Amino acid sequence: MTVTPCTALTIAGSDSGGGAGVQADLRTFFANGVHGLVALTAVTVQNSLGVQGFSEIPVDVVTAQIKAVAEDMGVNAAKTGMLATAEIIQAVAKTLDEVHIGRTTDTPFVVDPVAASMTGHALLREEALEAIRTELFPRATLITPNLDEVRLLTGVSVTDTKSQHAAAEALLEFGSQWVLVKGGHLYDAVDCVDLLTDGSAVIELSGPRIDTENTHGGGDTMASAITSSLAKGADVPTAVAEAKRFIERCVLEAYPLGAGVGPVSPFWRLANPQ
Ligand code: PLP
């Protein structure tokens, strides 16, 4: 019998190197048995050595992609990655309302507030940070910043558990339902502890710190793994816990590719279906 899988929509940029952006999202959705839908926001020119530049997709083309798939195919969960400009963010927010995606609807929405690549190349115009805070966060079921993004968004520098909690509280003020403050960039810590909270529940998710040079696309893969689980009906704490186990193995099996940073790998899941 033919089975139609759940669908997840990624609204994000393309990585020509295939390890981050929509490519990371689609391979994560696929590995988790979810049909991926795409609204492309920007085309980056990049390889393992870094981002050489990017070009935005016209705003009306971004929103038309969202409407086309949402109205015909239906979306079980959505996420944003690289959004590039304030205009795209504002238009995406308005369109998500129109197609009933977001925290006040039945369709969960994850915001990965992508600001820069790990090599330090901006993926978001500077004035667009405010639009992420005011337009996207209040619509989000969950936001998933890394520590660099936390500092840009709140001014809080996370150096230990106490400041990680303070950052989570500051982020909740922007209006998302849940906040996940990922501890992966706290390089002094022995374990990698992520903090998940909705203001009443406070959940610490601990995992081993894996020693690898190849972490390209790790943030995107985590957010899209969460979105995959949400698409299949998991609640937020379950989706984050499942995604944490998924990304750990992806980092463990990350492979070298090119002269710089190689991508995390979801391939293991194909040999180990759930
Ligand atoms: N390129 C695109 C299109 C992305 O969306 C991202 C991250 O979200 C990156 C590059 C950066 O990936 P990383 O920092 O893992 O190298």
GROMACS .gro file of C-alpha atoms and ligand atoms in nm:
model
  290
    1MET     CA    1   0.000   0.000   0.000
    2THR     CA    2   0.126   0.348  -0.080
    3VAL     CA    3   0.192   0.559   0.227
    4THR     CA    4   0.224   0.935   0.206
    5PRO     CA    5   0.484   1.055   0.459
    6CYS     CA    6   0.447   1.361   0.683
    7THR     CA    7   0.574   1.687   0.533
    8ALA     CA    8   0.816   1.947   0.667
    9LEU     CA    9   0.883   2.285   0.508
   10THR     CA   10   1.224   2.452   0.522
   11ILE     CA   11   1.248   2.823   0.446
   12ALA     CA   12   1.623   2.866   0.405
   13GLY     CA   13   1.927   2.926   0.187
   14SER     CA   14   2.116   2.693  -0.045
   15ASP     CA   15   2.470   2.575   0.035
   16SER     CA   16   2.654   2.487  -0.287
   17GLY     CA   17   2.875   2.258  -0.076
   18GLY     CA   18   2.571   2.050   0.018
   19GLY     CA   19   2.641   2.028   0.394
   20ALA     CA   20   2.433   2.311   0.545
   21GLY     CA   21   2.124   2.512   0.449
   22VAL     CA   22   1.838   2.348   0.260
   23GLN     CA   23   2.064   2.063   0.159
   24ALA     CA   24   2.122   1.972   0.527
   25ASP     CA   25   1.750   2.012   0.594
   26LEU     CA   26   1.644   1.790   0.304
   27ARG     CA   27   1.887   1.514   0.383
   28THR     CA   28   1.776   1.524   0.748
   29PHE     CA   29   1.408   1.517   0.655
   30PHE     CA   30   1.475   1.227   0.417
   31ALA     CA   31   1.677   1.033   0.674
   32ASN     CA   32   1.391   1.074   0.919
   33GLY     CA   33   1.121   0.961   0.679
   34VAL     CA   34   0.969   1.303   0.619
   35HIS     CA   35   0.890   1.459   0.280
   36GLY     CA   36   1.080   1.790   0.254
   37LEU     CA   37   0.926   2.102   0.104
   38VAL     CA   38   1.141   2.406   0.023
   39ALA     CA   39   1.105   2.782   0.006
   40LEU     CA   40   1.451   2.900  -0.105
   41THR     CA   41   1.554   3.242   0.033
   42ALA     CA   42   1.910   3.284  -0.092
   43VAL     CA   43   2.180   3.113  -0.292
   44THR     CA   44   2.517   3.102  -0.118
   45VAL     CA   45   2.843   3.039  -0.298
   46GLN     CA   46   3.045   2.825  -0.059
   47ASN     CA   47   3.264   2.525  -0.010
   48SER     CA   48   3.440   2.364   0.285
   49LEU     CA   49   3.663   2.671   0.322
   50GLY     CA   50   3.380   2.918   0.373
   51VAL     CA   51   3.110   3.136   0.220
   52GLN     CA   52   3.225   3.347  -0.076
   53GLY     CA   53   2.903   3.543  -0.111
   54PHE     CA   54   2.529   3.515  -0.153
   55SER     CA   55   2.240   3.643  -0.357
   56GLU     CA   56   1.885   3.673  -0.224
   57ILE     CA   57   1.578   3.532  -0.395
   58PRO     CA   58   1.318   3.805  -0.472
   59VAL     CA   59   1.075   3.841  -0.178
   60ASP     CA   60   0.763   3.760  -0.384
   61VAL     CA   61   0.925   3.437  -0.506
   62VAL     CA   62   1.002   3.334  -0.146
   63THR     CA   63   0.645   3.387  -0.033
   64ALA     CA   64   0.498   3.228  -0.348
   65GLN     CA   65   0.695   2.909  -0.276
   66ILE     CA   66   0.550   2.891   0.078
   67LYS     CA   67   0.194   2.945  -0.045
   68ALA     CA   68   0.227   2.702  -0.336
   69VAL     CA   69   0.326   2.407  -0.120
   70ALA     CA   70   0.118   2.494   0.188
   71GLU     CA   71  -0.205   2.537  -0.007
   72ASP     CA   72  -0.167   2.222  -0.215
   73MET     CA   73   0.035   1.970  -0.015
   74GLY     CA   74  -0.008   2.077   0.346
   75VAL     CA   75   0.270   2.133   0.596
   76ASN     CA   76   0.300   1.929   0.918
   77ALA     CA   77   0.586   2.141   1.058
   78ALA     CA   78   0.807   2.423   0.931
   79LYS     CA   79   1.146   2.573   1.004
   80THR     CA   80   1.346   2.875   0.900
   81GLY     CA   81   1.723   2.889   0.848
   82MET     CA   82   1.909   3.159   0.656
   83LEU     CA   83   1.668   3.441   0.572
   84ALA     CA   84   1.921   3.702   0.456
   85THR     CA   85   1.724   4.028   0.484
   86ALA     CA   86   1.464   4.210   0.696
   87GLU     CA   87   1.231   4.227   0.391
   88ILE     CA   88   1.235   3.850   0.349
   89ILE     CA   89   1.177   3.799   0.724
   90GLN     CA   90   0.879   4.037   0.729
   91ALA     CA   91   0.723   3.880   0.421
   92VAL     CA   92   0.777   3.525   0.553
   93ALA     CA   93   0.613   3.616   0.885
   94LYS     CA   94   0.305   3.757   0.709
   95THR     CA   95   0.280   3.456   0.478
   96LEU     CA   96   0.309   3.207   0.764
   97ASP     CA   97   0.007   3.376   0.924
   98GLU     CA   98  -0.185   3.345   0.598
   99VAL     CA   99  -0.117   2.971   0.567
  100HIS     CA  100  -0.168   2.906   0.941
  101ILE     CA  101   0.180   2.801   1.043
  102GLY     CA  102   0.314   2.901   1.386
  103ARG     CA  103   0.276   2.864   1.759
  104THR     CA  104  -0.090   2.965   1.775
  105THR     CA  105  -0.187   2.716   1.503
  106ASP     CA  106  -0.177   2.336   1.472
  107THR     CA  107   0.145   2.352   1.269
  108PRO     CA  108   0.464   2.385   1.476
  109PHE     CA  109   0.727   2.632   1.359
  110VAL     CA  110   1.097   2.619   1.448
  111VAL     CA  111   1.318   2.927   1.407
  112ASP     CA  112   1.691   2.863   1.375
  113PRO     CA  113   1.815   3.224   1.389
  114VAL     CA  114   2.102   3.183   1.143
  115ALA     CA  115   2.325   3.491   1.151
  116ALA     CA  116   2.670   3.381   1.037
  117SER     CA  117   2.860   3.074   0.923
  118MET     CA  118   3.108   2.913   1.159
  119THR     CA  119   3.382   3.072   0.949
  120GLY     CA  120   3.238   3.413   1.046
  121HIS     CA  121   3.075   3.507   0.716
  122ALA     CA  122   2.750   3.701   0.764
  123LEU     CA  123   2.441   3.521   0.633
  124LEU     CA  124   2.204   3.792   0.753
  125ARG     CA  125   2.217   4.165   0.689
  126GLU     CA  126   2.280   4.344   1.018
  127GLU     CA  127   1.950   4.532   1.039
  128ALA     CA  128   1.763   4.202   1.002
  129LEU     CA  129   1.839   4.084   1.357
  130GLU     CA  130   1.564   4.307   1.492
  131ALA     CA  131   1.316   4.156   1.244
  132ILE     CA  132   1.407   3.805   1.366
  133ARG     CA  133   1.335   3.915   1.724
  134THR     CA  134   1.010   4.100   1.655
  135GLU     CA  135   0.860   3.918   1.354
  136LEU     CA  136   0.969   3.557   1.390
  137PHE     CA  137   1.024   3.480   1.757
  138PRO     CA  138   0.664   3.562   1.864
  139ARG     CA  139   0.539   3.319   1.598
  140ALA     CA  140   0.780   3.040   1.690
  141THR     CA  141   0.698   2.718   1.869
  142LEU     CA  142   1.072   2.684   1.936
  143ILE     CA  143   1.386   2.886   1.868
  144THR     CA  144   1.727   2.717   1.848
  145PRO     CA  145   2.013   2.971   1.873
  146ASN     CA  146   2.375   2.872   1.923
  147LEU     CA  147   2.582   3.074   2.169
  148ASP     CA  148   2.708   3.323   1.908
  149GLU     CA  149   2.350   3.391   1.803
  150VAL     CA  150   2.244   3.420   2.170
  151ARG     CA  151   2.504   3.693   2.221
  152LEU     CA  152   2.394   3.882   1.910
  153LEU     CA  153   2.025   3.856   2.002
  154THR     CA  154   2.037   3.925   2.377
  155GLY     CA  155   2.381   4.064   2.458
  156VAL     CA  156   2.427   3.778   2.707
  157SER     CA  157   2.763   3.598   2.677
  158VAL     CA  158   2.708   3.241   2.790
  159THR     CA  159   3.011   3.106   2.975
  160ASP     CA  160   2.853   2.863   3.222
  161THR     CA  161   2.523   2.704   3.329
  162LYS     CA  162   2.408   3.016   3.515
  163SER     CA  163   2.450   3.246   3.217
  164GLN     CA  164   2.293   2.981   2.990
  165HIS     CA  165   1.978   2.997   3.207
  166ALA     CA  166   1.988   3.379   3.207
  167ALA     CA  167   2.014   3.378   2.826
  168ALA     CA  168   1.716   3.141   2.796
  169GLU     CA  169   1.505   3.373   3.011
  170ALA     CA  170   1.608   3.676   2.807
  171LEU     CA  171   1.521   3.493   2.484
  172LEU     CA  172   1.177   3.385   2.611
  173GLU     CA  173   1.095   3.755   2.652
  174PHE     CA  174   1.084   3.781   2.272
  175GLY     CA  175   0.773   3.563   2.273
  176SER     CA  176   0.852   3.215   2.145
  177GLN     CA  177   0.681   2.925   2.320
  178TRP     CA  178   1.003   2.732   2.380
  179VAL     CA  179   1.374   2.822   2.373
  180LEU     CA  180   1.661   2.581   2.318
  181VAL     CA  181   1.999   2.732   2.410
  182LYS     CA  182   2.252   2.496   2.255
  183GLY     CA  183   2.569   2.455   2.458
  184GLY     CA  184   2.779   2.303   2.181
  185HIS     CA  185   2.996   2.614   2.145
  186LEU     CA  186   3.092   2.613   2.518
  187TYR     CA  187   3.424   2.456   2.434
  188ASP     CA  188   3.553   2.435   2.793
  189ALA     CA  189   3.266   2.211   2.903
  190VAL     CA  190   3.325   1.836   2.921
  191ASP     CA  191   2.972   1.752   2.806
  192CYS     CA  192   2.753   1.928   2.555
  193VAL     CA  193   2.451   2.049   2.755
  194ASP     CA  194   2.154   2.206   2.579
  195LEU     CA  195   1.893   2.393   2.782
  196LEU     CA  196   1.526   2.368   2.680
  197THR     CA  197   1.260   2.577   2.853
  198ASP     CA  198   0.914   2.723   2.805
  199GLY     CA  199   0.938   2.928   3.124
  200SER     CA  200   0.784   2.659   3.345
  201ALA     CA  201   0.952   2.335   3.236
  202VAL     CA  202   1.332   2.353   3.241
  203ILE     CA  203   1.504   2.057   3.075
  204GLU     CA  204   1.880   2.004   3.051
  205LEU     CA  205   1.984   1.765   2.775
  206SER     CA  206   2.334   1.638   2.818
  207GLY     CA  207   2.543   1.451   2.563
  208PRO     CA  208   2.905   1.370   2.499
  209ARG     CA  209   3.130   1.633   2.340
  210ILE     CA  210   3.254   1.469   2.021
  211ASP     CA  211   3.601   1.556   1.899
  212THR     CA  212   3.582   1.634   1.527
  213GLU     CA  213   3.688   1.909   1.288
  214ASN     CA  214   3.389   1.837   1.068
  215THR     CA  215   3.084   2.012   1.207
  216HIS     CA  216   2.956   2.202   0.903
  217GLY     CA  217   2.576   2.209   0.899
  218GLY     CA  218   2.540   2.091   1.259
  219GLY     CA  219   2.297   2.364   1.363
  220ASP     CA  220   2.079   2.319   1.055
  221THR     CA  221   2.074   1.944   1.099
  222MET     CA  222   1.969   1.972   1.465
  223ALA     CA  223   1.685   2.216   1.383
  224SER     CA  224   1.562   2.007   1.092
  225ALA     CA  225   1.575   1.687   1.298
  226ILE     CA  226   1.356   1.861   1.559
  227THR     CA  227   1.122   1.975   1.280
  228SER     CA  228   1.105   1.618   1.145
  229SER     CA  229   0.992   1.483   1.481
  230LEU     CA  230   0.741   1.766   1.525
  231ALA     CA  231   0.603   1.691   1.176
  232LYS     CA  232   0.545   1.333   1.288
  233GLY     CA  233   0.350   1.457   1.592
  234ALA     CA  234   0.604   1.458   1.877
  235ASP     CA  235   0.577   1.725   2.144
  236VAL     CA  236   0.865   1.973   2.179
  237PRO     CA  237   1.063   1.803   2.461
  238THR     CA  238   1.036   1.465   2.283
  239ALA     CA  239   1.133   1.616   1.946
  240VAL     CA  240   1.438   1.790   2.094
  241ALA     CA  241   1.550   1.475   2.279
  242GLU     CA  242   1.513   1.267   1.960
  243ALA     CA  243   1.701   1.527   1.758
  244LYS     CA  244   1.983   1.544   2.012
  245ARG     CA  245   2.040   1.168   1.977
  246PHE     CA  246   2.022   1.204   1.600
  247ILE     CA  247   2.274   1.491   1.575
  248GLU     CA  248   2.521   1.321   1.810
  249ARG     CA  249   2.554   1.032   1.571
  250CYS     CA  250   2.566   1.272   1.272
  251VAL     CA  251   2.861   1.453   1.434
  252LEU     CA  252   3.027   1.122   1.521
  253GLU     CA  253   3.003   1.016   1.157
  254ALA     CA  254   3.091   1.356   1.006
  255TYR     CA  255   3.332   1.313   0.718
  256PRO     CA  256   3.616   1.515   0.568
  257LEU     CA  257   3.529   1.671   0.232
  258GLY     CA  258   3.736   1.945   0.071
  259ALA     CA  259   4.031   2.122   0.233
  260GLY     CA  260   3.828   2.283   0.513
  261VAL     CA  261   3.539   2.181   0.738
  262GLY     CA  262   3.346   1.870   0.634
  263PRO     CA  263   2.973   1.813   0.693
  264VAL     CA  264   2.794   1.626   0.969
  265SER     CA  265   2.638   1.312   0.828
  266PRO     CA  266   2.284   1.176   0.854
  267PHE     CA  267   2.373   0.875   0.634
  268TRP     CA  268   2.395   0.639   0.933
  269ARG     CA  269   2.019   0.661   0.979
  270LEU     CA  270   1.957   0.499   0.641
  271ALA     CA  271   2.124   0.182   0.767
  272ASN     CA  272   1.947   0.209   1.104
  273PRO     CA  273   1.586   0.303   1.039
  274GLN     CA  274   1.376   0.369   1.348
  275PLP     N1  275   2.510   2.820   0.462
  275PLP     C1  276   2.380   2.822   0.482
  275PLP     C2  277   2.291   2.840   0.364
  275PLP     C3  278   2.331   2.804   0.612
  275PLP     O1  279   2.199   2.806   0.633
  275PLP     C4  280   2.420   2.787   0.720
  275PLP     C5  281   2.374   2.768   0.858
  275PLP     O2  282   2.262   2.774   0.893
  275PLP     C6  283   2.556   2.789   0.695
  275PLP     C7  284   2.596   2.804   0.565
  275PLP     C8  285   2.656   2.778   0.801
  275PLP     O3  286   2.679   2.650   0.838
  275PLP     P1  287   2.798   2.621   0.941
  275PLP     O4  288   2.804   2.735   1.036
  275PLP     O5  289   2.752   2.495   1.007
  275PLP     O6  290   2.921   2.604   0.859
   0.00000   0.00000   0.00000
